Amino acid sequence: MARAKAEASHEKVGAMLEGRGRKSREHNNGASGVTVTRETYWAEAETRLMEEIISRANMQKAYNRVVSNKGAAGVDNMSTGQLKGYLQTEWPRIKEELLNGTYNPQAVRKVEIPKPGGGTRMLGIPTVLDRLIQQAVHQELGPLFDPGFSASSYGFRPGKSAHQAVQAARKAVESGLRWVVDIDLAKFFDRVNHDILMSRVARKVKDKRVLHLIRSYLQAGLFEGGVITQRVEGTPQGGPLSPLLSNILLDELDKELERRNHTFCRYADDCNTYVRTRRAAERVMTSITTFLETRLKLTVNQNKSAVDRPWQRIFLGYGMTHHRTPKLKVGEKALDRIKAKIREISRKGRGRNLKRVIEEITPILRGWSNYFKLSEVKKPFEELDGWIRRKLRCILWRQWKRPFTRMKKLMQRGLSEARAWRSVLNKRGPWWNSGASHMNQAFDTPYFTKLGLLSLLNQFHRFQQST
């Protein structure tokens, strides 16, 4: 019943978001002075891409996508649940502005999130209306640009994934390309040159209304602390259009690497090039850095970029072994990140039921193990399993507080009275006790399995059997 109501609601929105239907034909017939003026003004446009963007089918698809993704509100505090009511009254005006090239996006809300390697990453959260329009633009521009992208580009593309990029990297090293040029672009999304990006977009987009709209999104103000500042560079992450625009710009890098017959893997702004010798790698590093900084006006982060052996670097969270046929493994930083998440949950869990804590960390563990399912080294999975169980035992030890309570709990789990007393009077801290034999015996692996704790080692074996 709920699904039927949702579908009916979306159909109503689709009927409202008309594009190429009756009203579009009226524009062609010159039914009003406004229409004639608009068509005259845009006479130089070689295509009618904007009409495709605001067509009923495309807008319906964009609406469904934006609503299903939910997401945070922008500067106007409008939620996805409020979008339908807003469109019912305002869409005719918005549609007219898009058609005559006068639509102006609202500022994006600045949000900074911590980066795994330190520092922060800036996000620009558009309003839900602008996310809808950006999604509609993306759906039309994607098929226009994507077929021309390099096969070695894996980020934010249909049918491509980070797993494919990692597998391609391993295949390159296995083929004998045992040096990597790992290039890190400094704050790429914040420093994209608007003129260079728009010149690349204009190679295939001839409708000047669409070009104007895209540039308007690039230059939309940044709202922070009650003040809006104008942007002259960058395409902040947070909107549906940003990933496609980054691929359009960095396709220039892909084409340059292909022209030089290099083997490379690129996922968004993370690009690794594989060569046979250190000398060749240093030469590539120098030439590609020059290309990026002069041709695309991008800055290479010298501190994070390197010429090195592939097994000394991390690519998309994965490392690899030094063997002739390298094995993929979980990178150290990925282990540190998931431990940091579990520490945060365990700190909040000291006053909660242990089963609730396990229920909270299970989705994190499942997502993490699914991402690292290509790993062929079991040690990180095994060690992380043991570390998580120890954190959970530590929560129990802290919750019990008093020696008498601790003794009673240990005896309930099968320890003798004498051993239980010796254990609780050892004057050691919670972390030491959580790893001691008395807690391991009392609260063993099957105990946590019954509570629903996901075993990462079992996940590892399951993934190995499926390959």
PDB file of N, CA and C in Angstrom, residues 323-369:
ATOM      1  N   HIS A 323      54.944  -9.867  -3.799  1.00  0.00           N
ATOM      2  CA  HIS A 323      55.146 -11.093  -4.579  1.00  0.00           C
ATOM      3  C   HIS A 323      55.060 -10.827  -6.083  1.00  0.00           C
ATOM      4  N   ARG A 324      55.638 -11.761  -6.847  1.00  0.00           N
ATOM      5  CA  ARG A 324      55.578 -11.626  -8.309  1.00  0.00           C
ATOM      6  C   ARG A 324      54.127 -11.563  -8.778  1.00  0.00           C
ATOM      7  N   THR A 325      53.290 -12.404  -8.159  1.00  0.00           N
ATOM      8  CA  THR A 325      51.844 -12.278  -8.354  1.00  0.00           C
ATOM      9  C   THR A 325      51.294 -11.652  -7.083  1.00  0.00           C
ATOM     10  N   PRO A 326      51.177 -10.337  -7.048  1.00  0.00           N
ATOM     11  CA  PRO A 326      50.833  -9.653  -5.787  1.00  0.00           C
ATOM     12  C   PRO A 326      49.432  -9.996  -5.297  1.00  0.00           C
ATOM     13  N   LYS A 327      49.303 -10.005  -3.981  1.00  0.00           N
ATOM     14  CA  LYS A 327      48.003 -10.213  -3.348  1.00  0.00           C
ATOM     15  C   LYS A 327      47.511  -8.885  -2.781  1.00  0.00           C
ATOM     16  N   LEU A 328      46.231  -8.639  -2.931  1.00  0.00           N
ATOM     17  CA  LEU A 328      45.640  -7.431  -2.376  1.00  0.00           C
ATOM     18  C   LEU A 328      45.428  -7.600  -0.879  1.00  0.00           C
ATOM     19  N   LYS A 329      45.562  -6.510  -0.148  1.00  0.00           N
ATOM     20  CA  LYS A 329      45.350  -6.560   1.301  1.00  0.00           C
ATOM     21  C   LYS A 329      44.771  -5.236   1.784  1.00  0.00           C
ATOM     22  N   VAL A 330      44.283  -5.253   3.005  1.00  0.00           N
ATOM     23  CA  VAL A 330      43.716  -4.046   3.602  1.00  0.00           C
ATOM     24  C   VAL A 330      44.850  -3.092   3.969  1.00  0.00           C
ATOM     25  N   GLY A 331      44.711  -1.828   3.597  1.00  0.00           N
ATOM     26  CA  GLY A 331      45.721  -0.838   3.942  1.00  0.00           C
ATOM     27  C   GLY A 331      45.677  -0.471   5.417  1.00  0.00           C
ATOM     28  N   GLU A 332      46.820  -0.066   5.959  1.00  0.00           N
ATOM     29  CA  GLU A 332      46.920   0.269   7.379  1.00  0.00           C
ATOM     30  C   GLU A 332      45.976   1.408   7.764  1.00  0.00           C
ATOM     31  N   LYS A 333      45.863   2.412   6.900  1.00  0.00           N
ATOM     32  CA  LYS A 333      45.003   3.549   7.229  1.00  0.00           C
ATOM     33  C   LYS A 333      43.536   3.143   7.298  1.00  0.00           C
ATOM     34  N   ALA A 334      43.155   2.167   6.487  1.00  0.00           N
ATOM     35  CA  ALA A 334      41.767   1.684   6.525  1.00  0.00           C
ATOM     36  C   ALA A 334      41.480   1.007   7.855  1.00  0.00           C
ATOM     37  N   LEU A 335      42.467   0.280   8.385  1.00  0.00           N
ATOM     38  CA  LEU A 335      42.317  -0.339   9.703  1.00  0.00           C
ATOM     39  C   LEU A 335      42.212   0.730  10.786  1.00  0.00           C
ATOM     40  N   ASP A 336      43.038   1.750  10.679  1.00  0.00           N
ATOM     41  CA  ASP A 336      42.998   2.828  11.674  1.00  0.00           C
ATOM     42  C   ASP A 336      41.644   3.538  11.664  1.00  0.00           C
ATOM     43  N   ARG A 337      41.082   3.727  10.466  1.00  0.00           N
ATOM     44  CA  ARG A 337      39.799   4.441  10.367  1.00  0.00           C
ATOM     45  C   ARG A 337      38.661   3.654  11.005  1.00  0.00           C
ATOM     46  N   ILE A 338      38.606   2.355  10.737  1.00  0.00           N
ATOM     47  CA  ILE A 338      37.486   1.591  11.307  1.00  0.00           C
ATOM     48  C   ILE A 338      37.655   1.438  12.813  1.00  0.00           C
ATOM     49  N   LYS A 339      38.899   1.354  13.280  1.00  0.00           N
ATOM     50  CA  LYS A 339      39.122   1.300  14.729  1.00  0.00           C
ATOM     51  C   LYS A 339      38.675   2.592  15.390  1.00  0.00           C
ATOM     52  N   ALA A 340      38.919   3.721  14.729  1.00  0.00           N
ATOM     53  CA  ALA A 340      38.497   5.007  15.279  1.00  0.00           C
ATOM     54  C   ALA A 340      36.976   5.072  15.396  1.00  0.00           C
ATOM     55  N   LYS A 341      36.259   4.545  14.406  1.00  0.00           N
ATOM     56  CA  LYS A 341      34.795   4.524  14.464  1.00  0.00           C
ATOM     57  C   LYS A 341      34.296   3.666  15.607  1.00  0.00           C
ATOM     58  N   ILE A 342      34.915   2.490  15.782  1.00  0.00           N
ATOM     59  CA  ILE A 342      34.470   1.577  16.831  1.00  0.00           C
ATOM     60  C   ILE A 342      34.817   2.127  18.211  1.00  0.00           C
ATOM     61  N   ARG A 343      35.953   2.802  18.340  1.00  0.00           N
ATOM     62  CA  ARG A 343      36.296   3.441  19.616  1.00  0.00           C
ATOM     63  C   ARG A 343      35.228   4.472  20.009  1.00  0.00           C
ATOM     64  N   GLU A 344      34.786   5.243  19.011  1.00  0.00           N
ATOM     65  CA  GLU A 344      33.775   6.262  19.287  1.00  0.00           C
ATOM     66  C   GLU A 344      32.475   5.629  19.778  1.00  0.00           C
ATOM     67  N   ILE A 345      32.077   4.536  19.133  1.00  0.00           N
ATOM     68  CA  ILE A 345      30.850   3.844  19.539  1.00  0.00           C
ATOM     69  C   ILE A 345      31.029   3.207  20.913  1.00  0.00           C
ATOM     70  N   SER A 346      32.190   2.617  21.154  1.00  0.00           N
ATOM     71  CA  SER A 346      32.415   1.936  22.441  1.00  0.00           C
ATOM     72  C   SER A 346      32.437   2.929  23.598  1.00  0.00           C
ATOM     73  N   ARG A 347      32.912   4.151  23.362  1.00  0.00           N
ATOM     74  CA  ARG A 347      32.887   5.156  24.420  1.00  0.00           C
ATOM     75  C   ARG A 347      31.458   5.496  24.819  1.00  0.00           C
ATOM     76  N   LYS A 348      30.575   5.551  23.805  1.00  0.00           N
ATOM     77  CA  LYS A 348      29.165   5.818  24.100  1.00  0.00           C
ATOM     78  C   LYS A 348      28.475   4.603  24.679  1.00  0.00           C
ATOM     79  N   GLY A 349      29.074   3.420  24.501  1.00  0.00           N
ATOM     80  CA  GLY A 349      28.427   2.169  24.899  1.00  0.00           C
ATOM     81  C   GLY A 349      28.633   1.755  26.333  1.00  0.00           C
ATOM     82  N   ARG A 350      29.375   2.556  27.096  1.00  0.00           N
ATOM     83  CA  ARG A 350      29.680   2.140  28.465  1.00  0.00           C
ATOM     84  C   ARG A 350      28.439   2.069  29.344  1.00  0.00           C
ATOM     85  N   GLY A 351      27.419   2.822  29.007  1.00  0.00           N
ATOM     86  CA  GLY A 351      26.198   2.769  29.804  1.00  0.00           C
ATOM     87  C   GLY A 351      25.051   2.093  29.084  1.00  0.00           C
ATOM     88  N   ARG A 352      25.360   1.367  28.022  1.00  0.00           N
ATOM     89  CA  ARG A 352      24.308   0.751  27.208  1.00  0.00           C
ATOM     90  C   ARG A 352      24.396  -0.766  27.236  1.00  0.00           C
ATOM     91  N   ASN A 353      23.308  -1.388  26.855  1.00  0.00           N
ATOM     92  CA  ASN A 353      23.285  -2.838  26.716  1.00  0.00           C
ATOM     93  C   ASN A 353      24.252  -3.250  25.607  1.00  0.00           C
ATOM     94  N   LEU A 354      25.030  -4.321  25.859  1.00  0.00           N
ATOM     95  CA  LEU A 354      26.065  -4.722  24.905  1.00  0.00           C
ATOM     96  C   LEU A 354      25.466  -5.102  23.554  1.00  0.00           C
ATOM     97  N   LYS A 355      24.292  -5.691  23.568  1.00  0.00           N
ATOM     98  CA  LYS A 355      23.647  -6.080  22.308  1.00  0.00           C
ATOM     99  C   LYS A 355      23.341  -4.863  21.451  1.00  0.00           C
ATOM    100  N   ARG A 356      22.972  -3.755  22.097  1.00  0.00           N
ATOM    101  CA  ARG A 356      22.707  -2.518  21.355  1.00  0.00           C
ATOM    102  C   ARG A 356      23.990  -1.998  20.707  1.00  0.00           C
ATOM    103  N   VAL A 357      25.092  -2.105  21.423  1.00  0.00           N
ATOM    104  CA  VAL A 357      26.370  -1.665  20.867  1.00  0.00           C
ATOM    105  C   VAL A 357      26.721  -2.501  19.637  1.00  0.00           C
ATOM    106  N   ILE A 358      26.521  -3.811  19.741  1.00  0.00           N
ATOM    107  CA  ILE A 358      26.817  -4.710  18.621  1.00  0.00           C
ATOM    108  C   ILE A 358      25.918  -4.394  17.428  1.00  0.00           C
ATOM    109  N   GLU A 359      24.669  -4.093  17.692  1.00  0.00           N
ATOM    110  CA  GLU A 359      23.748  -3.736  16.607  1.00  0.00           C
ATOM    111  C   GLU A 359      24.204  -2.467  15.892  1.00  0.00           C
ATOM    112  N   GLU A 360      24.835  -1.566  16.621  1.00  0.00           N
ATOM    113  CA  GLU A 360      25.290  -0.312  16.015  1.00  0.00           C
ATOM    114  C   GLU A 360      26.545  -0.500  15.168  1.00  0.00           C
ATOM    115  N   ILE A 361      27.436  -1.389  15.609  1.00  0.00           N
ATOM    116  CA  ILE A 361      28.685  -1.555  14.852  1.00  0.00           C
ATOM    117  C   ILE A 361      28.545  -2.563  13.709  1.00  0.00           C
ATOM    118  N   THR A 362      27.513  -3.408  13.738  1.00  0.00           N
ATOM    119  CA  THR A 362      27.374  -4.447  12.704  1.00  0.00           C
ATOM    120  C   THR A 362      27.275  -3.877  11.291  1.00  0.00           C
ATOM    121  N   PRO A 363      26.439  -2.847  11.025  1.00  0.00           N
ATOM    122  CA  PRO A 363      26.399  -2.295   9.653  1.00  0.00           C
ATOM    123  C   PRO A 363      27.749  -1.744   9.211  1.00  0.00           C
ATOM    124  N   ILE A 364      28.511  -1.170  10.141  1.00  0.00           N
ATOM    125  CA  ILE A 364      29.837  -0.640   9.811  1.00  0.00           C
ATOM    126  C   ILE A 364      30.763  -1.781   9.413  1.00  0.00           C
ATOM    127  N   LEU A 365      30.733  -2.856  10.185  1.00  0.00           N
ATOM    128  CA  LEU A 365      31.589  -4.010   9.889  1.00  0.00           C
ATOM    129  C   LEU A 365      31.198  -4.663   8.568  1.00  0.00           C
ATOM    130  N   ARG A 366      29.906  -4.741   8.316  1.00  0.00           N
ATOM    131  CA  ARG A 366      29.451  -5.376   7.076  1.00  0.00           C
ATOM    132  C   ARG A 366      29.865  -4.553   5.859  1.00  0.00           C
ATOM    133  N   GLY A 367      29.691  -3.235   5.933  1.00  0.00           N
ATOM    134  CA  GLY A 367      30.094  -2.373   4.824  1.00  0.00           C
ATOM    135  C   GLY A 367      31.597  -2.402   4.606  1.00  0.00           C
ATOM    136  N   TRP A 368      32.355  -2.382   5.698  1.00  0.00           N
ATOM    137  CA  TRP A 368      33.819  -2.420   5.610  1.00  0.00           C
ATOM    138  C   TRP A 368      34.289  -3.726   4.977  1.00  0.00           C
ATOM    139  N   SER A 369      33.741  -4.844   5.433  1.00  0.00           N
ATOM    140  CA  SER A 369      34.166  -6.142   4.886  1.00  0.00           C
ATOM    141  C   SER A 369      33.750  -6.299   3.431  1.00  0.00           C
TER     142      SER A 369
END
